[in-house]
Amino acid sequence: MTSTYEGFTADERAAMRDHAKELKTAARRGSKADKAEEARRDVLAKIAEMEEPDRILAERVHAVITASAPELAPKLWYGMPAYARDGKLVCHFQPAAKFKTRYATLGFSDQARLDEGAMWPAAFALTEMTAEVEERIGALVKQAVS
């Protein structure tokens, strides 16, 4: 069976357009404090637009991350809620609806200090938010910024 490359999917192209828009918007903003506050509002607005169950998961993920690592700055990244330190992405929430996957994910970048031996997870599937899941996310985020 042979397959041919057909380029990016419509969802991937939409994510790239989101990212370009985010960069343009950030460049037009005023002071550093204004940029941070507007980025926070953008993340909350993006979460509010999500359908359930993604919205419920994103709200809890946002609350846990901001409580566990207040030094992380919320921002949009390819149209998804993300959290950065010194302008560098540490983690992000990808709703299941974004790329029509069966579960949402919490992903970590190479800036996250999750190193454990020669191999470690950098993304976690999220299907529901329990106290145990919230505790695990909080611990991962604290480790990521340690």
GROMACS .gro file of C-alpha atoms in nm:
model
  146
    1MET     CA    1   0.000   0.000   0.000
    2THR     CA    2   0.140   0.338  -0.092
    3SER     CA    3   0.033   0.664   0.058
    4THR     CA    4   0.102   1.012  -0.060
    5TYR     CA    5   0.163   1.316   0.151
    6GLU     CA    6  -0.134   1.547   0.125
    7GLY     CA    7  -0.004   1.829   0.343
    8PHE     CA    8  -0.141   1.958   0.668
    9THR     CA    9  -0.495   1.876   0.778
   10ALA     CA   10  -0.753   2.152   0.804
   11ASP     CA   11  -0.720   2.137   1.184
   12GLU     CA   12  -0.342   2.172   1.164
   13ARG     CA   13  -0.372   2.470   0.926
   14ALA     CA   14  -0.624   2.630   1.163
   15ALA     CA   15  -0.381   2.584   1.455
   16MET     CA   16  -0.105   2.752   1.255
   17ARG     CA   17  -0.338   3.044   1.173
   18ASP     CA   18  -0.420   3.070   1.544
   19HIS     CA   19  -0.051   3.085   1.627
   20ALA     CA   20   0.019   3.355   1.368
   21LYS     CA   21  -0.271   3.560   1.505
   22GLU     CA   22  -0.140   3.514   1.862
   23LEU     CA   23   0.205   3.641   1.763
   24LYS     CA   24   0.059   3.947   1.586
   25THR     CA   25  -0.168   4.027   1.881
   26ALA     CA   26   0.118   3.996   2.131
   27ALA     CA   27   0.338   4.226   1.922
   28ARG     CA   28   0.072   4.500   1.927
   29ARG     CA   29   0.023   4.500   2.303
   30GLY     CA   30   0.170   4.768   2.529
   31SER     CA   31   0.365   4.716   2.850
   32LYS     CA   32   0.483   4.380   2.980
   33ALA     CA   33   0.215   4.389   3.253
   34ASP     CA   34  -0.055   4.471   2.995
   35LYS     CA   35   0.064   4.187   2.773
   36ALA     CA   36   0.054   3.941   3.063
   37GLU     CA   37  -0.296   4.044   3.172
   38GLU     CA   38  -0.434   4.036   2.818
   39ALA     CA   39  -0.272   3.695   2.757
   40ARG     CA   40  -0.435   3.565   3.077
   41ARG     CA   41  -0.773   3.697   2.960
   42ASP     CA   42  -0.718   3.539   2.617
   43VAL     CA   43  -0.660   3.199   2.780
   44LEU     CA   44  -0.971   3.230   2.993
   45ALA     CA   45  -1.176   3.334   2.689
   46LYS     CA   46  -1.043   3.038   2.488
   47ILE     CA   47  -1.134   2.801   2.772
   48ALA     CA   48  -1.484   2.953   2.793
   49GLU     CA   49  -1.535   2.883   2.420
   50MET     CA   50  -1.466   2.511   2.459
   51GLU     CA   51  -1.741   2.253   2.458
   52GLU     CA   52  -1.783   2.011   2.748
   53PRO     CA   53  -1.600   1.802   2.861
   54ASP     CA   54  -1.293   1.991   2.730
   55ARG     CA   55  -1.403   2.313   2.901
   56ILE     CA   56  -1.441   2.146   3.241
   57LEU     CA   57  -1.099   1.982   3.211
   58ALA     CA   58  -0.935   2.305   3.090
   59GLU     CA   59  -1.085   2.509   3.374
   60ARG     CA   60  -0.949   2.268   3.633
   61VAL     CA   61  -0.611   2.232   3.462
   62HIS     CA   62  -0.580   2.613   3.451
   63ALA     CA   63  -0.671   2.642   3.820
   64VAL     CA   64  -0.425   2.371   3.925
   65ILE     CA   65  -0.138   2.507   3.714
   66THR     CA   66  -0.182   2.868   3.828
   67ALA     CA   67  -0.206   2.758   4.193
   68SER     CA   68   0.087   2.514   4.173
   69ALA     CA   69   0.323   2.738   3.975
   70PRO     CA   70   0.216   3.103   3.994
   71GLU     CA   71   0.540   3.199   3.818
   72LEU     CA   72   0.406   3.047   3.495
   73ALA     CA   73   0.239   3.298   3.266
   74PRO     CA   74  -0.078   3.186   3.084
   75LYS     CA   75  -0.074   3.244   2.709
   76LEU     CA   76  -0.228   3.100   2.395
   77TRP     CA   77  -0.016   2.862   2.192
   78TYR     CA   78  -0.158   2.744   1.859
   79GLY     CA   79  -0.502   2.832   1.995
   80MET     CA   80  -0.456   2.625   2.312
   81PRO     CA   81  -0.410   2.730   2.676
   82ALA     CA   82  -0.041   2.721   2.758
   83TYR     CA   83   0.187   2.828   3.041
   84ALA     CA   84   0.533   2.979   3.001
   85ARG     CA   85   0.826   3.091   3.211
   86ASP     CA   86   1.041   3.375   3.080
   87GLY     CA   87   0.854   3.353   2.750
   88LYS     CA   88   0.933   2.984   2.699
   89LEU     CA   89   0.652   2.731   2.693
   90VAL     CA   90   0.655   2.482   2.981
   91CYS     CA   91   0.319   2.309   2.940
   92HIS     CA   92  -0.009   2.327   2.751
   93PHE     CA   93  -0.361   2.183   2.748
   94GLN     CA   94  -0.480   2.035   2.419
   95PRO     CA   95  -0.856   1.984   2.409
   96ALA     CA   96  -0.977   1.664   2.245
   97ALA     CA   97  -1.184   1.868   2.000
   98LYS     CA   98  -0.877   2.056   1.873
   99PHE     CA   99  -0.761   1.771   1.651
  100LYS     CA  100  -1.065   1.544   1.697
  101THR     CA  101  -0.886   1.303   1.929
  102ARG     CA  102  -1.055   1.077   2.180
  103TYR     CA  103  -0.899   1.249   2.485
  104ALA     CA  104  -0.754   1.582   2.590
  105THR     CA  105  -0.385   1.602   2.678
  106LEU     CA  106  -0.161   1.791   2.912
  107GLY     CA  107   0.172   1.828   2.736
  108PHE     CA  108   0.511   1.945   2.857
  109SER     CA  109   0.790   2.101   2.652
  110ASP     CA  110   1.162   2.039   2.681
  111GLN     CA  111   1.170   2.336   2.923
  112ALA     CA  112   0.987   2.122   3.181
  113ARG     CA  113   1.219   1.955   3.426
  114LEU     CA  114   1.052   1.616   3.423
  115ASP     CA  115   1.371   1.425   3.337
  116GLU     CA  116   1.372   1.077   3.485
  117GLY     CA  117   1.645   0.849   3.356
  118ALA     CA  118   1.676   0.796   2.982
  119MET     CA  119   1.301   0.820   2.907
  120TRP     CA  120   1.000   0.997   3.063
  121PRO     CA  121   0.648   1.097   2.961
  122ALA     CA  122   0.603   1.443   2.811
  123ALA     CA  123   0.225   1.427   2.756
  124PHE     CA  124  -0.061   1.283   2.958
  125ALA     CA  125  -0.409   1.183   2.842
  126LEU     CA  126  -0.694   1.343   3.039
  127THR     CA  127  -1.041   1.193   3.037
  128GLU     CA  128  -1.178   1.321   3.366
  129MET     CA  129  -1.070   1.541   3.654
  130THR     CA  130  -1.056   1.377   3.994
  131ALA     CA  131  -0.882   1.485   4.314
  132GLU     CA  132  -0.607   1.233   4.236
  133VAL     CA  133  -0.561   1.372   3.883
  134GLU     CA  134  -0.548   1.730   4.015
  135GLU     CA  135  -0.287   1.626   4.271
  136ARG     CA  136  -0.078   1.455   4.002
  137ILE     CA  137  -0.098   1.760   3.772
  138GLY     CA  138   0.006   1.988   4.058
  139ALA     CA  139   0.305   1.766   4.136
  140LEU     CA  140   0.409   1.747   3.770
  141VAL     CA  141   0.387   2.123   3.726
  142LYS     CA  142   0.586   2.188   4.043
  143GLN     CA  143   0.852   1.943   3.923
  144ALA     CA  144   0.847   2.101   3.576
  145VAL     CA  145   0.940   2.443   3.715
  146SER     CA  146   1.175   2.322   3.990
   0.00000   0.00000   0.00000
